[in-house]
Amino acid sequence: MIIYGVALLAGCYMVGNFIGDVLGKVLGVQANIGGVGFAMLLLIIISTWAIQKGYMKAPEEQGIKFWSAMYIPIVVAMSSIQNVAAALSGGLVAILGGILAVAIGFLLIPVLVGKRSDEKVSEADLAKDQK
């Protein structure tokens, strides 16, 4: 049922927010650090695993797909309540957190894509892809 997909999303959101709150407290910041991001990562990992194992069928995926279509407006709305100026003036933690997140993201691209970085692509292969 569609409700199972929405329930999975809600569970991932609660766990992600908990992780973000704990991370904020560990770093000494009075804020949730990356709760929505952790929630989305959990959702991707769990839903991919459930699809591969055959636990999640098409109706459950519809619940997740609905909210994935709503993801960008939700993130924009959540970002609008953040005080970026206070975060930047708050110190080095916010700046280092942003730089570290971007750097880790770039380093994880080859891992997530599943291709080796030393893989050669010929011009003929590129020309075939463009046709």
XYZ file of N, CA and C in Angstrom:
393
model
N 0.826 -1.180 0.000
C 0.000 0.000 0.000
C 0.872 1.246 0.000
N 0.281 2.334 -0.473
C 1.001 3.603 -0.534
C 1.393 4.072 0.862
N 0.570 3.801 1.837
C 0.816 4.278 3.196
C 2.116 3.706 3.771
N 2.510 2.499 3.339
C 3.757 1.921 3.831
C 4.964 2.736 3.365
N 4.913 3.232 2.129
C 5.994 4.080 1.630
C 6.075 5.383 2.404
N 4.923 5.958 2.708
C 4.893 7.197 3.485
C 5.366 6.929 4.918
N 4.998 5.773 5.475
C 5.451 5.419 6.823
C 6.970 5.245 6.850
N 7.527 4.633 5.819
C 8.983 4.488 5.738
C 9.645 5.854 5.681
N 9.093 6.748 4.893
C 9.629 8.097 4.795
C 9.566 8.806 6.145
N 8.442 8.685 6.840
C 8.291 9.329 8.143
C 9.293 8.764 9.155
N 9.468 7.452 9.134
C 10.436 6.841 10.049
C 11.856 7.311 9.766
N 12.206 7.370 8.494
C 13.541 7.855 8.127
C 13.719 9.308 8.536
N 12.663 10.105 8.402
C 12.733 11.520 8.776
C 12.969 11.665 10.278
N 12.266 10.865 11.082
C 12.441 10.963 12.532
C 13.844 10.531 12.946
N 14.334 9.440 12.364
C 15.683 8.970 12.692
C 16.727 9.983 12.218
N 16.534 10.533 11.018
C 17.468 11.532 10.500
C 17.515 12.776 11.366
N 16.353 13.242 11.818
C 16.332 14.399 12.705
C 17.001 14.105 14.042
N 16.812 12.896 14.550
C 17.487 12.511 15.793
C 18.995 12.539 15.611
N 19.482 11.972 14.505
C 20.924 11.974 14.227
C 21.431 13.410 14.097
N 20.668 14.265 13.403
C 21.062 15.666 13.252
C 21.115 16.404 14.577
N 20.149 16.132 15.465
C 20.150 16.758 16.791
C 21.340 16.295 17.617
N 21.621 14.999 17.586
C 22.762 14.461 18.342
C 24.064 15.046 17.808
N 24.192 15.121 16.490
C 25.400 15.684 15.892
C 25.562 17.149 16.294
N 24.474 17.893 16.337
C 24.528 19.287 16.771
C 24.998 19.414 18.200
N 24.496 18.542 19.067
C 24.908 18.597 20.474
C 26.369 18.192 20.643
N 26.801 17.192 19.880
C 28.195 16.745 19.971
C 29.148 17.861 19.544
N 28.755 18.598 18.511
C 29.594 19.690 18.012
C 29.392 20.997 18.775
N 28.482 21.014 19.749
C 28.258 22.200 20.560
C 27.442 23.274 19.864
N 26.620 22.882 18.890
C 25.783 23.829 18.166
C 24.344 23.586 18.594
N 23.619 24.645 18.860
C 22.219 24.517 19.278
C 21.316 24.408 18.054
N 21.564 23.420 17.195
C 20.775 23.252 15.971
C 20.862 21.813 15.494
N 19.947 21.477 14.604
C 19.940 20.184 13.941
C 20.897 20.287 12.756
N 21.883 19.432 12.713
C 22.883 19.483 11.645
C 22.641 18.325 10.687
N 22.072 18.621 9.542
C 21.918 17.630 8.485
C 20.858 16.583 8.693
N 19.855 16.861 9.508
C 18.825 15.872 9.791
C 18.071 15.418 8.551
N 17.691 16.361 7.693
C 16.962 16.014 6.474
C 17.863 15.228 5.524
N 19.124 15.605 5.439
C 20.066 14.870 4.595
C 20.248 13.437 5.056
N 20.402 13.248 6.370
C 20.513 11.892 6.903
C 19.233 11.101 6.622
N 18.091 11.760 6.735
C 16.818 11.090 6.470
C 16.741 10.624 5.020
N 17.153 11.464 4.096
C 17.099 11.093 2.683
C 18.079 9.955 2.377
N 19.262 9.996 2.985
C 20.213 8.894 2.793
C 19.650 7.582 3.323
N 19.050 7.626 4.504
C 18.434 6.418 5.056
C 17.319 5.905 4.156
N 16.511 6.828 3.652
C 15.405 6.428 2.775
C 15.927 5.759 1.514
N 16.954 6.326 0.914
C 17.537 5.740 -0.302
C 18.102 4.361 -0.012
N 18.853 4.242 1.070
C 19.488 2.961 1.400
C 18.437 1.899 1.721
N 17.476 2.238 2.569
C 16.473 1.252 2.983
C 15.554 0.870 1.824
N 15.119 1.862 1.034
C 14.202 1.533 -0.064
C 14.901 0.727 -1.154
N 16.166 1.033 -1.431
C 16.913 0.232 -2.406
C 17.074 -1.193 -1.923
N 17.401 -1.364 -0.659
C 17.543 -2.698 -0.081
C 16.211 -3.454 -0.144
N 15.117 -2.765 0.199
C 13.801 -3.420 0.207
C 13.363 -3.815 -1.204
N 13.674 -2.997 -2.185
C 13.335 -3.331 -3.574
C 14.136 -4.541 -4.032
N 15.441 -4.567 -3.712
C 16.295 -5.687 -4.117
C 15.861 -6.992 -3.461
N 15.408 -6.923 -2.219
C 14.972 -8.127 -1.507
C 13.536 -8.521 -1.847
N 12.807 -7.655 -2.557
C 11.438 -7.948 -2.927
C 10.416 -7.588 -1.872
N 10.819 -6.852 -0.835
C 9.890 -6.465 0.218
C 9.010 -5.291 -0.195
N 9.515 -4.450 -1.095
C 8.769 -3.262 -1.492
C 8.248 -3.436 -2.917
N 6.973 -3.297 -3.060
C 6.320 -3.433 -4.366
C 5.942 -2.054 -4.893
N 5.314 -2.020 -6.053
C 4.973 -0.760 -6.728
C 4.095 0.171 -5.879
N 3.065 -0.322 -5.186
C 2.240 0.617 -4.402
C 3.018 1.345 -3.300
N 3.939 0.624 -2.643
C 4.744 1.266 -1.605
C 5.672 2.322 -2.218
N 6.189 2.018 -3.409
C 7.066 2.975 -4.086
C 6.317 4.251 -4.435
N 5.012 4.157 -4.699
C 4.237 5.341 -5.046
C 4.201 6.338 -3.890
N 4.142 5.847 -2.666
C 4.171 6.740 -1.508
C 5.476 7.496 -1.411
N 6.577 6.813 -1.707
C 7.881 7.467 -1.672
C 8.032 8.411 -2.850
N 7.566 8.000 -4.032
C 7.681 8.855 -5.219
C 6.886 10.145 -5.059
N 5.740 10.067 -4.402
C 4.955 11.276 -4.168
C 5.764 12.286 -3.367
N 6.364 11.815 -2.279
C 7.113 12.747 -1.435
C 8.427 13.144 -2.059
N 8.994 12.310 -2.926
C 10.221 12.718 -3.610
C 9.936 13.873 -4.566
N 8.708 13.910 -5.130
C 8.325 15.040 -5.970
C 8.164 16.306 -5.132
N 7.841 16.145 -3.867
C 7.659 17.282 -2.964
C 8.954 17.693 -2.272
N 10.037 16.954 -2.494
C 11.280 17.158 -1.747
C 11.839 18.564 -1.922
N 11.937 19.040 -3.161
C 12.549 20.351 -3.397
C 11.743 21.466 -2.726
N 10.422 21.532 -2.891
C 9.699 22.595 -2.171
C 9.838 22.507 -0.655
N 9.904 21.287 -0.133
C 10.048 21.127 1.314
C 11.403 21.631 1.772
N 12.463 21.288 1.036
C 13.805 21.734 1.410
C 13.909 23.251 1.304
N 13.317 23.835 0.266
C 13.338 25.297 0.133
C 12.622 25.943 1.313
N 11.482 25.395 1.703
C 10.747 25.946 2.840
C 11.545 25.800 4.132
N 12.209 24.666 4.311
C 13.004 24.461 5.516
C 14.233 25.369 5.521
N 14.808 25.591 4.359
C 15.989 26.448 4.275
C 15.649 27.896 4.557
N 14.427 28.285 4.240
C 14.045 29.680 4.441
C 14.002 30.055 5.918
N 13.886 29.076 6.806
C 13.847 29.391 8.229
C 15.236 29.377 8.859
N 16.223 28.995 8.099
C 17.585 28.949 8.610
C 18.192 30.359 8.590
N 18.988 30.685 9.538
C 19.640 31.984 9.600
C 21.099 31.811 9.183
N 21.346 31.996 7.894
C 22.684 31.778 7.350
C 23.664 32.798 7.902
N 23.246 34.039 8.042
C 24.144 35.079 8.554
C 24.617 34.740 9.964
N 23.702 34.246 10.803
C 24.094 33.867 12.164
C 25.021 32.663 12.147
N 24.784 31.736 11.210
C 25.654 30.557 11.129
C 27.066 30.952 10.719
N 27.184 31.859 9.765
C 28.515 32.283 9.326
C 29.236 33.101 10.391
N 28.493 33.932 11.107
C 29.134 34.720 12.161
C 29.365 33.879 13.413
N 28.719 32.733 13.481
C 28.830 31.869 14.648
C 30.180 31.206 14.792
N 30.938 31.159 13.729
C 32.265 30.613 13.880
C 32.668 29.663 12.790
N 33.755 29.028 13.077
C 34.434 28.163 12.122
C 33.700 26.852 11.888
N 32.872 26.406 12.825
C 32.205 25.115 12.704
C 31.285 25.073 11.487
N 30.522 26.143 11.273
C 29.592 26.166 10.139
C 30.343 26.151 8.811
N 31.401 26.918 8.723
C 32.180 26.981 7.484
C 32.872 25.646 7.218
N 33.506 25.082 8.230
C 34.173 23.786 8.064
C 33.174 22.673 7.763
N 32.001 22.733 8.372
C 30.973 21.731 8.101
C 30.542 21.752 6.644
N 30.350 22.944 6.093
C 29.969 23.066 4.686
C 31.059 22.586 3.752
N 32.288 22.994 4.022
C 33.413 22.578 3.176
C 33.617 21.069 3.252
N 33.528 20.522 4.444
C 33.707 19.076 4.627
C 32.602 18.281 3.923
N 31.366 18.750 4.017
C 30.256 18.051 3.357
C 30.429 18.041 1.842
N 30.837 19.165 1.272
C 31.059 19.232 -0.181
C 32.224 18.341 -0.586
N 33.309 18.377 0.174
C 34.475 17.552 -0.155
C 34.139 16.059 -0.094
N 33.440 15.645 0.947
C 33.054 14.233 1.066
C 32.105 13.851 -0.065
N 31.199 14.759 -0.420
C 30.289 14.501 -1.532
C 31.037 14.265 -2.837
N 32.021 15.103 -3.112
C 32.814 14.921 -4.328
C 33.608 13.615 -4.299
N 34.146 13.267 -3.139
C 34.924 12.031 -3.034
C 34.044 10.789 -3.158
N 32.785 10.891 -2.790
C 31.895 9.734 -2.845
C 31.238 9.526 -4.205
N 31.376 10.469 -5.109
C 30.739 10.319 -6.424
C 31.186 9.046 -7.123
N 32.491 8.750 -7.232
C 32.884 7.495 -7.901
C 32.361 6.250 -7.184
N 32.282 6.307 -5.881
C 31.790 5.153 -5.125
C 30.307 4.936 -5.393
N 29.539 6.010 -5.367
C 28.098 5.897 -5.566
C 27.745 5.547 -7.000
N 28.525 6.023 -7.940
C 28.264 5.722 -9.346
C 28.689 4.298 -9.672
N 29.698 3.816 -8.989
C 30.152 2.453 -9.205
C 31.170 2.310 -10.309
N 31.767 3.402 -10.719
C 32.790 3.345 -11.757
C 34.138 3.685 -11.143
N 35.145 3.094 -11.709
C 36.488 3.402 -11.259
C 36.931 4.710 -11.888
N 37.741 5.460 -11.161
C 38.186 6.753 -11.672
C 39.214 6.613 -12.787
N 39.885 5.456 -12.888
C 40.902 5.278 -13.925
C 40.328 4.660 -15.199
N 39.025 4.543 -15.276
C 38.387 3.972 -16.452
C 38.484 4.949 -17.625
N 38.964 4.464 -18.757
C 39.148 5.291 -19.951
C 37.884 5.260 -20.798
N 37.514 6.415 -21.314
C 36.372 6.538 -22.210
C 36.898 7.065 -23.539
N 36.663 6.308 -24.586
C 37.170 6.731 -25.893
C 36.233 7.749 -26.525
N 36.759 8.468 -27.504
C 35.950 9.460 -28.204
C 34.834 8.778 -29.005
N 35.086 7.566 -29.484
C 34.063 6.831 -30.222
C 32.869 6.505 -29.326
N 33.153 6.140 -28.063
C 32.067 5.865 -27.122
C 31.258 7.130 -26.830
N 31.926 8.261 -26.711
C 31.236 9.512 -26.484
C 30.375 9.886 -27.683
N 30.882 9.641 -28.879
C 30.126 9.962 -30.094
C 28.881 9.078 -30.198
N 28.983 7.802 -29.779
C 27.829 6.901 -29.800
C 26.759 7.363 -28.817
N 27.186 7.868 -27.658
C 26.241 8.311 -26.642
C 25.474 9.548 -27.081
N 26.068 10.368 -27.908
C 25.409 11.605 -28.335
C 24.379 11.360 -29.418
N 24.435 10.235 -30.105
C 23.492 9.950 -31.210
C 22.201 9.447 -30.702
